[in-house]
XYZ file of C-alpha atoms in Angstrom:
518
model
C -6.721 19.221 28.140
C -8.648 19.940 25.345
C -10.304 17.128 23.358
C -10.600 18.031 19.643
C -12.386 15.878 17.441
C -10.783 14.263 14.602
C -12.583 16.326 11.188
C -13.494 14.038 8.590
C -10.676 12.420 6.642
C -11.616 14.677 3.300
C -11.394 17.912 5.019
C -8.366 20.008 5.670
C -7.435 22.432 8.690
C -8.003 22.081 12.060
C -11.871 22.380 13.645
C -12.046 23.293 17.301
C -15.087 22.072 18.944
C -15.922 20.382 22.169
C -15.384 21.382 26.035
C -12.139 20.808 27.917
C -12.079 16.993 29.596
C -9.894 15.683 32.158
C -8.125 12.383 30.694
C -9.669 9.449 32.094
C -13.236 11.346 32.220
C -15.807 10.669 29.382
C -13.409 8.678 27.534
C -15.045 5.173 26.249
C -13.389 2.072 26.833
C -13.819 1.681 22.686
C -11.730 4.624 22.151
C -9.228 3.198 24.160
C -8.312 0.377 21.765
C -7.574 2.254 18.769
C -3.810 3.095 17.535
C -2.453 5.730 14.936
C 0.644 5.059 13.360
C 1.941 7.957 11.797
C 5.628 8.629 9.688
C 8.110 11.054 10.156
C 11.361 11.125 8.035
C 14.932 11.789 8.731
C 16.304 15.698 9.542
C 16.225 18.094 5.865
C 18.813 20.372 5.612
C 17.219 22.543 8.254
C 17.637 20.115 10.713
C 13.997 19.236 11.267
C 12.533 15.853 10.887
C 9.533 16.624 8.684
C 5.835 14.954 8.946
C 3.998 12.902 6.493
C 1.047 14.632 5.176
C -0.922 12.836 7.623
C 1.580 13.506 10.511
C 1.834 17.006 9.566
C -2.672 17.234 9.667
C -2.672 15.687 12.962
C 0.032 17.353 14.340
C -2.122 20.852 13.606
C -4.900 18.899 14.929
C -3.562 18.620 18.150
C -2.563 22.347 17.695
C 1.893 21.144 17.537
C 1.497 19.031 21.112
C 2.692 15.955 18.774
C 5.677 17.644 17.545
C 6.746 19.361 21.109
C 6.399 15.437 22.421
C 8.208 14.277 20.085
C 10.849 17.252 20.286
C 11.449 16.648 24.085
C 10.758 12.855 24.051
C 14.686 12.029 22.932
C 17.383 12.156 20.211
C 15.595 11.918 16.292
C 13.680 8.985 15.316
C 15.709 6.825 13.157
C 14.838 4.464 10.295
C 12.409 1.677 11.147
C 12.144 2.945 15.062
C 9.353 3.971 17.008
C 7.977 5.914 19.510
C 4.947 6.107 21.198
C 2.647 9.053 23.166
C -0.345 8.688 24.886
C -3.473 11.378 25.346
C -2.827 13.757 22.647
C -6.408 13.029 21.028
C -9.799 11.439 22.181
C -10.444 9.304 18.836
C -6.519 7.912 18.931
C -5.723 7.885 22.691
C -2.506 6.214 21.504
C -0.074 7.762 18.654
C 2.788 5.660 17.166
C 5.123 8.125 15.451
C 7.399 5.523 12.744
C 10.844 6.746 11.665
C 10.678 6.460 7.417
C 14.419 7.419 6.656
C 15.070 10.222 4.068
C 12.053 11.498 2.019
C 11.998 10.781 -1.947
C 14.149 7.856 -1.854
C 13.125 5.172 -4.173
C 15.609 2.716 -6.731
C 19.147 1.868 -4.721
C 21.047 0.225 -7.631
C 23.429 -1.180 -5.184
C 20.736 -2.782 -2.987
C 18.335 -3.911 -6.071
C 15.179 -2.980 -4.397
C 13.042 0.586 -4.005
C 14.507 1.710 -0.726
C 11.665 3.771 0.193
C 8.763 1.273 0.280
C 11.345 -1.148 1.887
C 11.755 1.683 4.919
C 7.821 2.000 4.641
C 7.289 -1.417 5.219
C 10.089 -2.030 8.103
C 8.589 1.523 9.911
C 4.608 0.445 9.670
C 5.140 -2.988 10.727
C 7.251 -1.976 13.591
C 4.463 0.655 14.278
C 1.627 -1.607 14.001
C 3.625 -4.403 16.412
C 3.597 -1.537 18.879
C -0.043 -1.221 18.910
C -0.448 -4.783 19.272
C 2.163 -5.217 22.473
C -0.761 -2.853 24.106
C -3.349 -5.029 23.328
C -5.047 -2.580 20.876
C -7.553 -4.296 18.754
C -7.684 -1.413 15.760
C -4.883 0.515 14.015
C -5.303 3.189 11.760
C -2.337 3.652 9.608
C -0.512 6.736 7.604
C -0.390 5.842 3.874
C 3.405 7.184 4.235
C 3.446 8.261 0.948
C 2.988 4.519 -0.648
C -0.518 3.093 0.648
C 0.316 -0.251 -0.976
C 3.789 -0.673 0.846
C 2.212 0.405 3.876
C -0.471 -2.026 3.977
C 2.173 -4.599 3.104
C 4.304 -3.685 6.279
C 0.766 -3.889 8.446
C -0.267 -7.132 7.125
C 2.917 -8.731 7.180
C 4.313 -7.169 10.310
C 1.227 -8.021 12.363
C 0.990 -12.232 11.185
C 2.383 -14.548 13.828
C 1.446 -18.256 13.356
C -0.382 -19.243 16.996
C -2.981 -21.476 15.476
C -2.286 -24.300 17.858
C -1.730 -22.175 21.142
C -4.190 -21.445 23.540
C -2.535 -17.942 24.608
C -2.400 -15.976 20.968
C -1.579 -12.013 20.415
C -4.243 -9.711 20.076
C -5.724 -9.846 16.639
C -5.386 -6.233 15.155
C -7.396 -4.559 12.479
C -5.317 -2.537 9.948
C -7.207 0.226 7.968
C -5.639 3.401 5.806
C -5.861 6.321 7.708
C -7.505 9.050 5.412
C -9.769 7.923 2.230
C -6.921 9.024 -0.741
C -5.368 5.666 -1.371
C -7.689 3.089 -0.743
C -7.268 1.243 -3.799
C -3.137 0.905 -3.475
C -4.454 0.002 0.488
C -6.725 -2.893 -0.570
C -4.045 -4.085 -3.144
C -1.266 -4.293 -0.528
C -3.576 -6.139 2.066
C -3.792 -9.045 -0.927
C -0.135 -9.093 -1.718
C 0.340 -9.465 2.069
C -2.507 -11.731 2.601
C -1.085 -14.145 -0.361
C 2.364 -14.327 1.727
C 0.936 -14.780 4.797
C -1.271 -17.494 3.149
C 2.094 -19.152 2.234
C 3.539 -18.686 5.650
C 1.012 -20.899 7.408
C 0.984 -23.728 4.726
C 4.784 -23.819 5.439
C 4.784 -22.986 9.456
C 2.127 -25.704 9.868
C 3.221 -29.020 11.883
C 3.972 -31.822 9.185
C 1.449 -34.032 10.945
C -1.316 -31.520 9.864
C -0.119 -30.177 6.761
C 0.094 -33.222 4.644
C -0.707 -33.649 1.161
C -3.945 -34.445 1.111
C -4.721 -31.598 3.501
C -2.729 -29.172 1.949
C -4.503 -29.982 -1.126
C -7.552 -29.033 0.131
C -6.366 -25.445 1.596
C -5.637 -24.632 -1.674
C -8.980 -25.949 -3.275
C -11.207 -23.969 -0.607
C -9.026 -20.685 -1.316
C -8.944 -20.811 -4.654
C -12.318 -21.740 -5.371
C -13.366 -18.673 -2.536
C -11.107 -16.254 -4.908
C -12.773 -16.372 -8.292
C -15.436 -18.412 -10.050
C -13.121 -19.119 -12.958
C -10.962 -21.568 -11.164
C -10.647 -25.456 -11.629
C -9.054 -27.781 -9.107
C -8.058 -31.533 -9.453
C -6.629 -33.426 -6.784
C -5.022 -36.068 -8.333
C -4.714 -39.631 -6.179
C -1.677 -42.322 -6.429
C -4.005 -44.407 -9.355
C -3.633 -41.067 -11.624
C 0.336 -40.522 -11.236
C 0.881 -44.312 -11.799
C -0.954 -43.670 -15.098
C 1.215 -41.035 -15.911
C 4.141 -42.749 -15.100
C 5.749 -40.668 -12.903
C 8.166 -43.032 -11.730
C 10.475 -40.154 -10.463
C 7.680 -38.695 -8.345
C 6.535 -42.281 -7.014
C 9.801 -43.340 -6.176
C 10.094 -40.683 -3.421
C 6.701 -40.797 -2.286
C 6.704 -44.918 -1.743
C 8.957 -44.330 1.531
C 5.993 -42.826 3.408
C 2.569 -43.883 4.572
C 1.228 -40.868 3.668
C -0.687 -40.970 0.564
C 0.922 -39.076 -2.507
C -0.892 -36.064 -4.274
C -0.453 -34.199 -7.721
C -2.426 -30.922 -7.459
C -3.412 -29.351 -10.582
C -5.050 -25.990 -10.105
C -6.095 -23.768 -12.915
C -7.401 -20.667 -13.377
C -8.965 -19.014 -16.171
C -8.902 -15.443 -16.107
C -8.137 -14.593 -19.834
C -11.261 -13.418 -21.921
C -9.910 -15.946 -24.726
C -10.661 -19.303 -23.558
C -7.448 -20.533 -26.197
C -5.071 -18.063 -24.705
C -1.986 -20.311 -23.714
C -1.466 -20.391 -20.264
C 1.456 -19.392 -17.689
C 2.612 -22.731 -15.854
C 4.083 -22.461 -12.259
C 5.173 -25.395 -10.073
C 6.050 -25.912 -6.959
C 7.911 -28.505 -4.989
C 5.769 -29.724 -2.563
C 7.330 -32.120 0.038
C 5.591 -32.023 3.223
C 7.907 -33.325 5.354
C 11.656 -33.828 4.152
C 13.764 -36.515 6.558
C 16.410 -37.080 3.611
C 14.830 -40.372 3.132
C 17.758 -43.178 4.306
C 20.235 -40.593 2.758
C 18.721 -39.480 6.530
C 19.612 -35.681 7.547
C 20.930 -34.854 11.089
C 18.221 -34.249 13.575
C 19.541 -30.920 14.611
C 16.756 -28.194 12.680
C 15.111 -31.399 11.316
C 11.726 -29.773 12.082
C 12.059 -26.763 10.101
C 11.951 -29.193 7.196
C 7.859 -29.077 7.480
C 8.052 -26.237 5.133
C 9.988 -28.166 2.484
C 6.831 -27.184 0.433
C 7.338 -24.013 0.449
C 7.645 -23.965 -3.480
C 3.841 -25.425 -3.845
C 2.975 -22.997 -1.078
C 3.997 -19.685 -2.683
C 3.119 -20.727 -6.241
C -0.340 -22.017 -4.948
C -0.727 -18.560 -3.042
C 0.005 -16.406 -5.911
C -2.071 -18.108 -7.957
C -4.880 -17.417 -5.527
C -3.892 -13.649 -5.289
C -4.281 -13.662 -8.969
C -7.544 -14.737 -8.673
C -8.750 -12.091 -6.312
C -7.088 -9.886 -8.720
C -9.115 -11.022 -11.655
C -5.982 -10.572 -13.741
C -7.063 -11.152 -17.896
C -4.672 -14.175 -17.924
C -4.665 -18.111 -17.709
C -2.457 -19.820 -15.023
C -1.905 -23.524 -14.175
C -0.310 -24.551 -10.689
C 1.331 -28.344 -10.597
C 2.499 -29.147 -6.681
C 3.361 -32.816 -6.875
C 2.871 -33.382 -2.865
C 4.247 -35.939 -0.709
C 6.756 -36.861 2.171
C 10.197 -38.198 1.658
C 10.604 -40.837 4.650
C 12.774 -43.594 5.458
C 11.017 -47.117 5.660
C 11.857 -50.737 3.675
C 9.845 -49.507 0.569
C 12.104 -46.003 0.418
C 14.694 -45.010 -2.260
C 18.366 -46.543 -1.806
C 21.531 -45.148 -2.777
C 21.999 -46.366 -6.201
C 18.567 -47.302 -6.877
C 17.577 -46.075 -10.973
C 14.029 -44.844 -11.493
C 12.077 -43.792 -14.663
C 10.587 -40.192 -15.115
C 7.128 -39.415 -17.356
C 9.872 -38.679 -20.204
C 11.646 -41.794 -20.244
C 14.965 -40.750 -18.859
C 16.508 -42.706 -16.100
C 17.815 -41.546 -12.934
C 20.294 -42.496 -10.772
C 19.849 -42.207 -6.999
C 22.851 -41.805 -5.340
C 21.449 -39.691 -2.468
C 17.650 -39.849 -1.426
C 18.139 -36.256 -0.007
C 17.913 -34.694 -2.991
C 14.547 -35.775 -3.439
C 13.147 -32.521 -4.687
C 14.573 -32.651 -7.984
C 12.806 -35.903 -8.306
C 9.470 -35.109 -8.047
C 10.077 -31.787 -9.833
C 11.449 -33.732 -13.052
C 7.795 -35.328 -13.575
C 6.124 -32.290 -13.032
C 8.436 -30.256 -15.332
C 7.686 -32.975 -18.204
C 3.659 -32.840 -16.914
C 3.858 -28.641 -17.617
C 4.887 -29.121 -21.439
C 1.934 -30.944 -22.104
C -0.238 -27.417 -21.631
C 2.059 -25.933 -24.732
C 2.657 -22.981 -21.718
C 3.831 -19.577 -22.973
C 6.296 -19.614 -19.773
C 6.955 -22.484 -16.998
C 8.115 -21.197 -13.565
C 9.101 -23.497 -10.787
C 10.106 -22.819 -7.124
C 11.605 -25.097 -4.531
C 13.388 -25.097 -1.184
C 15.998 -27.219 -3.369
C 19.417 -26.748 -2.068
C 21.437 -25.902 1.105
C 23.790 -24.946 -1.015
C 21.357 -21.967 -2.372
C 21.491 -20.943 1.337
C 25.210 -21.042 1.672
C 25.419 -18.826 -1.354
C 22.905 -16.033 -1.323
C 21.661 -16.499 2.579
C 18.388 -14.827 2.690
C 19.207 -11.741 0.708
C 17.564 -13.007 -2.273
C 16.298 -16.013 -4.092
C 18.561 -17.685 -6.615
C 17.042 -17.733 -10.146
C 18.740 -19.755 -12.928
C 16.696 -19.541 -16.256
C 17.366 -19.941 -19.726
C 15.754 -16.814 -20.777
C 16.650 -13.272 -20.516
C 13.168 -11.991 -20.680
C 11.645 -13.975 -18.398
C 14.547 -13.355 -16.089
C 13.977 -9.524 -16.606
C 10.196 -9.510 -15.629
C 11.178 -11.129 -12.656
C 13.689 -8.714 -11.265
C 11.794 -5.930 -12.265
C 8.753 -7.516 -9.987
C 11.681 -8.137 -6.825
C 12.597 -4.613 -7.371
C 8.782 -3.413 -6.556
C 8.468 -5.585 -3.423
C 11.590 -5.684 -1.912
C 11.927 -9.817 -2.251
C 14.737 -9.559 -4.411
C 16.051 -12.463 -6.942
C 19.721 -12.915 -8.014
C 20.481 -14.673 -11.184
C 22.883 -17.604 -11.119
C 24.398 -19.701 -13.899
C 23.194 -22.347 -15.942
C 26.274 -23.097 -17.969
C 26.933 -26.763 -19.723
C 29.708 -27.039 -17.399
C 27.160 -27.916 -14.572
C 25.235 -30.612 -17.031
C 28.083 -32.553 -17.484
C 28.502 -33.091 -13.925
C 25.125 -34.477 -14.107
C 24.696 -36.570 -16.894
C 28.080 -38.149 -16.351
C 26.261 -41.020 -14.765
C 26.950 -44.682 -14.441
C 24.090 -46.576 -14.458
C 21.403 -43.832 -15.872
C 20.881 -40.913 -17.774
C 21.426 -38.217 -15.119
C 22.508 -38.485 -11.559
C 20.595 -36.933 -8.943
C 23.448 -35.108 -7.504
C 26.475 -33.480 -9.134
C 29.531 -35.282 -9.680
C 31.648 -33.123 -7.375
C 30.744 -31.802 -3.904
C 30.736 -27.800 -4.755
C 28.053 -25.713 -6.963
C 25.464 -27.747 -5.386
C 23.072 -25.428 -6.316
C 23.694 -25.220 -9.832
C 24.311 -28.739 -10.637
C 20.747 -28.905 -8.632
C 19.552 -26.643 -11.681
C 21.672 -28.536 -14.207
C 19.190 -31.777 -13.012
C 15.913 -30.076 -13.800
C 16.938 -28.482 -17.221
C 17.131 -32.073 -18.406
C 13.323 -32.195 -18.054
C 13.004 -29.145 -19.672
C 12.541 -28.181 -23.584
C 10.746 -25.043 -23.143
C 12.351 -22.000 -24.490
C 11.297 -19.614 -21.383
C 11.870 -21.363 -18.313
C 12.670 -20.213 -15.000
C 13.640 -22.291 -11.798
C 13.808 -20.245 -8.175
C 15.696 -21.930 -5.847
C 14.084 -20.577 -2.381
C 16.022 -22.402 0.028
C 17.974 -19.436 1.380
C 14.715 -17.589 1.897
C 12.444 -20.276 3.487
C 13.232 -18.881 7.197
C 13.617 -15.379 8.787
C 15.423 -14.985 12.337
C 15.351 -10.752 12.132
C 17.079 -9.937 8.237
C 13.879 -8.788 7.142
C 12.278 -6.622 9.668
C 8.885 -6.665 8.867
C 8.644 -10.510 9.148
C 8.446 -12.227 12.399
C 10.891 -15.019 13.111
C 10.012 -18.469 11.024
C 8.678 -19.299 7.872
C 8.487 -16.443 5.344
C 6.437 -17.055 2.294
C 9.138 -15.877 0.396
C 9.006 -14.982 -2.774
C 5.444 -15.104 -3.105
C 4.793 -10.823 -3.537
C 7.362 -10.976 -6.633
C 5.239 -13.910 -8.257
C 2.106 -11.785 -7.888
C 3.681 -8.763 -9.159
C 5.518 -11.010 -12.002
C 1.868 -12.169 -12.693
C 0.668 -8.249 -12.443
C 3.528 -7.167 -15.187
C 3.209 -10.416 -17.427
C -0.559 -9.188 -17.713
C 0.279 -5.988 -19.151
C 2.651 -7.275 -21.568
C 0.052 -9.538 -22.874
C -2.733 -7.275 -22.743
């Protein structure tokens, strides 16, 4: 067997030097820790599966041996599937070839995403996991025609929450193979790392991820991202001063003190530029309160602060990107627990704007804490308000994990969110915000508005209608992310567990928002 050293990334063609060596002789142990992921497309009209540019260059480098072993290794590689080969090159003892599907696939109108990007994410994630399973500590990744998507697939696919386990998976360092798309690769790493931060926050057990701890983690990450930031961890006394009675009514059921987290990123060169305000539901554990949930799967409610996790992670990412816009993040953080002090069905509480709320179901608590946060958001005279919340089981029933449900009074805002989601593959779907649903929450016996709808049906829509009662801004969107909170096997480049969705869509939205206001 002849060992052909890998040429410099900027060179093209094959360089043959070196003496023949036998496998296992003269091969440094360090080299055995590196893998290479290369892409290959579905069969073309000539019945051949073409390699990517990087794959073709590597195949030439090893005198066509990659093609030879691939041809005799089984049927053509399907999209997202992998095949692993050993001993082809001394610099990369392990090579994983991944199926990318058809060439030149882009926007799929029926799927509402860029199919080519999704194929790259899924394929690269599968290849990197194969390297991780082999306990290799580093991998170089073929950009596969879109280095950002490849980086997202690698970083998202390798992530698994094992912070509290003694036995951990091998930590794999993923790098771009070649040097032509480094900027796009780093952008993908940043997007995926933002989502992974949200995943970590959501997955951490509730006894570890208290309101105070959540705020401290975000403060550390935001201050480390950019100097143009400001963090206020507001205590219960401040919440009381703001007369956020709706938020406090939920928090009072727990011994864990509530926190109102307020973060600022001032990226605009013009200090007077109006901010964009993100609001996130921050229930760090939801038992349901007196209207207690069934015990089955209640442990998943450690992620009921997914709205706060995603909006804060998106702002941290925007700060790392140094975007020239001003952004404010608001996260009311508390637990929803049953106790002698907890809300009782039939109680009436008063929100920051003076509206009274009849609490007929204490498990509809997310909208109660968001009501006060949305009122407070208006005090900043923002350009737009976007809130995210794992708000209703009804949204999971309606859309499942296929898309985030978006309720908005602004077609401009909807279009921007939709365009961003097509690019990221983390889709959104517009839901109705009809007066039909408003009537079902304002028809209330004891107060101005009820925290549940008059009828059992359309729970996601009546929840959105409730929030609308606390919004006067003409550009507002409510993202119900309950259906996309967890992943079983639906998204191939995410492991089972909390997803951190739709963080990348929010980051992409901020990028586009910046471009529109530049």
